[in-house]
Amino acid sequence: MVWTEAEHIHSELGTRSAAQIFEDIMQSSWLRHTSRKANRFNAFLHVEMLHINEALEPGQSCCKVDECVSEIAAKWNTMSEDERKAATDDALKKLSNSRENHQLGHHNSAISTFHDVRTSMDAVKIELQRVNDSMHIQGLKHSSLLFGRTLATTTAQMYLRQANVHPISSTWPSNNQCLTSQLGWRAT
């Protein structure tokens, strides 16, 4: 059905082939669908870069491939075919396995989500501790989150409780009760 539409568009417009129009409609990928297998030079390059970076002193930044590739290529060109095979057999197997694992591996979104939530909760915890320090909030109960109760108790409320102060009735307080009424408590 889509192919017939692509042919119909091609017959009307004629500027592009039906295959190109079909690819546009289906939004096909422009990337290669196959990959080249690992070659011996890539394996040799990988091994040599490991040796070069291991030889660096601690604290120095690692060398990039494009900085060293000409030296490594010159060394590669001086080697015989047997030396190349001997130098790259193990590395070629490891490189092939690494590529295969990369292609066949899957992203574990559950673990990523867990780490995202944990990081977010740590940030919320730090922010609540900062609010606690700046507003003198004494306590925060986990059960209050579930049942909709008061989440925090201010320092002033703690002092009023220690001074045997009880909750205010539902009527609006007078002006002289301003501080205690804002806190929701009154003296007995």
Tab-separated table of C-alpha atoms in Angstrom:
chain	number	residue	atom	x	y	z
A	1	MET	CA	0.000	0.000	0.000
A	2	VAL	CA	2.778	2.438	0.928
A	3	TRP	CA	4.792	1.334	-2.098
A	4	THR	CA	1.852	2.033	-4.430
A	5	GLU	CA	1.530	5.515	-2.920
A	6	ALA	CA	5.266	6.081	-3.447
A	7	GLU	CA	4.904	5.011	-7.103
A	8	HIS	CA	1.876	7.295	-7.495
A	9	ILE	CA	3.823	10.283	-6.094
A	10	HIS	CA	6.737	9.425	-8.395
A	11	SER	CA	4.448	9.315	-11.426
A	12	GLU	CA	2.953	12.709	-10.557
A	13	LEU	CA	6.145	14.526	-9.588
A	14	GLY	CA	8.849	12.525	-11.341
A	15	THR	CA	11.669	14.322	-9.533
A	16	ARG	CA	12.733	11.438	-7.299
A	17	SER	CA	12.623	7.683	-7.639
A	18	ALA	CA	9.865	5.632	-6.044
A	19	ALA	CA	12.450	3.983	-3.770
A	20	GLN	CA	13.607	7.371	-2.450
A	21	ILE	CA	10.029	8.470	-1.854
A	22	PHE	CA	9.302	5.154	-0.114
A	23	GLU	CA	12.325	5.679	2.186
A	24	ASP	CA	11.107	9.195	3.000
A	25	ILE	CA	7.604	7.984	3.795
A	26	MET	CA	8.866	5.133	5.960
A	27	GLN	CA	11.525	7.409	7.483
A	28	SER	CA	14.177	4.766	6.946
A	29	SER	CA	17.517	5.225	8.613
A	30	TRP	CA	20.325	6.661	6.522
A	31	LEU	CA	22.919	4.859	8.604
A	32	ARG	CA	24.560	1.602	7.628
A	33	HIS	CA	22.746	-1.472	8.854
A	34	THR	CA	25.914	-3.566	8.881
A	35	SER	CA	29.241	-2.900	10.508
A	36	ARG	CA	32.729	-3.810	9.476
A	37	LYS	CA	34.471	-6.482	11.474
A	38	ALA	CA	37.396	-5.528	13.649
A	39	ASN	CA	40.682	-5.475	11.759
A	40	ARG	CA	44.201	-6.145	12.964
A	41	PHE	CA	45.343	-2.531	12.771
A	42	ASN	CA	42.486	-1.406	15.046
A	43	ALA	CA	43.427	-4.106	17.549
A	44	PHE	CA	47.111	-3.089	17.373
A	45	LEU	CA	46.166	0.562	17.777
A	46	HIS	CA	44.103	-0.285	20.849
A	47	VAL	CA	46.940	-2.261	22.463
A	48	GLU	CA	49.546	0.404	21.720
A	49	MET	CA	47.334	3.169	23.124
A	50	LEU	CA	46.939	1.151	26.318
A	51	HIS	CA	50.740	0.809	26.600
A	52	ILE	CA	51.300	4.521	25.925
A	53	ASN	CA	48.707	5.634	28.476
A	54	GLU	CA	49.949	3.170	31.115
A	55	ALA	CA	53.467	4.599	30.748
A	56	LEU	CA	52.280	8.101	31.642
A	57	GLU	CA	52.860	9.397	35.147
A	58	PRO	CA	49.870	9.711	37.486
A	59	GLY	CA	48.047	12.990	37.038
A	60	GLN	CA	48.934	13.401	33.364
A	61	SER	CA	46.053	13.417	30.923
A	62	CYS	CA	45.741	10.399	28.638
A	63	CYS	CA	46.974	10.631	25.074
A	64	LYS	CA	44.342	10.710	22.353
A	65	VAL	CA	44.420	8.324	19.398
A	66	ASP	CA	44.762	11.107	16.843
A	67	GLU	CA	47.905	12.340	18.626
A	68	CYS	CA	49.671	8.961	18.378
A	69	VAL	CA	48.215	7.266	15.302
A	70	SER	CA	50.989	8.348	12.920
A	71	GLU	CA	53.722	6.895	15.172
A	72	ILE	CA	51.772	3.676	15.678
A	73	ALA	CA	51.088	3.388	11.927
A	74	ALA	CA	54.814	3.787	11.199
A	75	LYS	CA	55.558	0.992	13.679
A	76	TRP	CA	52.796	-1.137	12.083
A	77	ASN	CA	54.227	-0.646	8.594
A	78	THR	CA	57.683	-1.876	9.663
A	79	MET	CA	56.269	-5.157	11.020
A	80	SER	CA	56.056	-8.358	8.963
A	81	GLU	CA	52.746	-10.176	8.475
A	82	ASP	CA	53.678	-12.849	11.042
A	83	GLU	CA	54.631	-10.201	13.611
A	84	ARG	CA	51.320	-8.443	13.020
A	85	LYS	CA	49.370	-11.674	13.581
A	86	ALA	CA	51.325	-12.533	16.725
A	87	ALA	CA	50.889	-9.026	18.135
A	88	THR	CA	47.148	-8.814	17.510
A	89	ASP	CA	45.614	-12.296	17.931
A	90	ASP	CA	44.518	-11.831	21.553
A	91	ALA	CA	43.596	-8.183	21.115
A	92	LEU	CA	41.522	-8.961	18.018
A	93	LYS	CA	39.472	-11.547	19.930
A	94	LYS	CA	38.914	-9.120	22.813
A	95	LEU	CA	37.959	-6.313	20.444
A	96	SER	CA	35.494	-8.557	18.575
A	97	ASN	CA	33.926	-9.708	21.849
A	98	SER	CA	33.674	-6.129	23.045
A	99	ARG	CA	31.899	-5.048	19.866
A	100	GLU	CA	29.529	-8.009	20.041
A	101	ASN	CA	28.679	-7.279	23.675
A	102	HIS	CA	28.082	-3.650	22.788
A	103	GLN	CA	25.662	-4.608	20.006
A	104	LEU	CA	23.819	-7.317	21.921
A	105	GLY	CA	23.757	-5.628	25.303
A	106	HIS	CA	20.613	-3.871	26.419
A	107	HIS	CA	20.007	-0.830	28.561
A	108	ASN	CA	18.625	-1.689	31.977
A	109	SER	CA	16.139	1.110	32.517
A	110	ALA	CA	15.026	-0.177	35.915
A	111	ILE	CA	18.499	0.302	37.361
A	112	SER	CA	18.819	3.710	35.727
A	113	THR	CA	15.457	4.760	37.135
A	114	PHE	CA	16.455	3.540	40.591
A	115	HIS	CA	19.658	5.573	40.491
A	116	ASP	CA	17.776	8.640	39.217
A	117	VAL	CA	15.236	8.381	42.044
A	118	ARG	CA	17.951	7.801	44.622
A	119	THR	CA	19.875	10.842	43.397
A	120	SER	CA	16.707	12.956	43.456
A	121	MET	CA	15.817	11.785	46.955
A	122	ASP	CA	19.328	12.590	48.177
A	123	ALA	CA	18.961	16.100	46.741
A	124	VAL	CA	15.549	16.491	48.440
A	125	LYS	CA	17.025	15.272	51.730
A	126	ILE	CA	19.830	17.838	51.542
A	127	GLU	CA	17.352	20.599	50.680
A	128	LEU	CA	15.111	19.629	53.622
A	129	GLN	CA	18.126	19.690	55.920
A	130	ARG	CA	18.928	23.203	54.695
A	131	VAL	CA	15.321	24.274	55.317
A	132	ASN	CA	15.529	22.681	58.746
A	133	ASP	CA	18.667	24.657	59.561
A	134	SER	CA	17.262	27.951	58.321
A	135	MET	CA	13.703	27.636	59.727
A	136	HIS	CA	14.494	25.716	62.933
A	137	ILE	CA	12.163	22.853	62.100
A	138	GLN	CA	12.456	20.153	64.746
A	139	GLY	CA	10.947	17.052	63.218
A	140	LEU	CA	9.570	15.432	60.120
A	141	LYS	CA	7.596	12.199	60.320
A	142	HIS	CA	7.355	9.766	57.420
A	143	SER	CA	3.874	8.611	58.486
A	144	SER	CA	2.608	12.173	58.245
A	145	LEU	CA	3.301	12.072	54.516
A	146	LEU	CA	0.903	9.147	54.219
A	147	PHE	CA	-1.874	10.460	56.431
A	148	GLY	CA	-1.792	14.185	55.623
A	149	ARG	CA	-0.841	15.316	59.119
A	150	THR	CA	1.378	18.244	59.969
A	151	LEU	CA	4.802	17.648	58.499
A	152	ALA	CA	6.919	19.829	60.709
A	153	THR	CA	6.993	21.351	64.156
A	154	THR	CA	8.633	24.742	64.606
A	155	THR	CA	10.891	25.608	67.504
A	156	ALA	CA	8.252	28.014	68.857
A	157	GLN	CA	5.657	25.227	68.931
A	158	MET	CA	8.088	23.015	70.838
A	159	TYR	CA	8.603	25.767	73.456
A	160	LEU	CA	4.834	26.270	73.783
A	161	ARG	CA	4.334	22.553	74.350
A	162	GLN	CA	6.989	22.551	77.047
A	163	ALA	CA	5.197	25.510	78.694
A	164	ASN	CA	1.950	23.474	78.893
A	165	VAL	CA	0.183	25.256	76.028
A	166	HIS	CA	-2.843	23.667	74.278
A	167	PRO	CA	-4.454	24.055	70.843
A	168	ILE	CA	-6.630	27.096	70.173
A	169	SER	CA	-10.322	26.662	69.536
A	170	SER	CA	-11.714	27.146	66.043
A	171	THR	CA	-12.602	30.810	66.696
A	172	TRP	CA	-10.367	33.572	65.325
A	173	PRO	CA	-7.960	34.881	68.020
A	174	SER	CA	-7.737	38.482	69.191
A	175	ASN	CA	-4.754	40.719	68.367
A	176	ASN	CA	-2.978	40.026	71.664
A	177	GLN	CA	-2.914	36.337	70.772
A	178	CYS	CA	-1.212	37.020	67.436
A	179	LEU	CA	1.961	34.966	67.945
A	180	THR	CA	0.292	32.000	69.554
A	181	SER	CA	-2.643	32.004	67.139
A	182	GLN	CA	-0.371	31.920	64.120
A	183	LEU	CA	1.242	28.848	65.599
A	184	GLY	CA	-2.132	27.289	66.357
A	185	TRP	CA	-1.625	27.141	70.137
A	186	ARG	CA	-2.820	29.083	73.205
A	187	ALA	CA	-1.840	29.166	76.860
A	188	THR	CA	-4.123	27.530	79.441
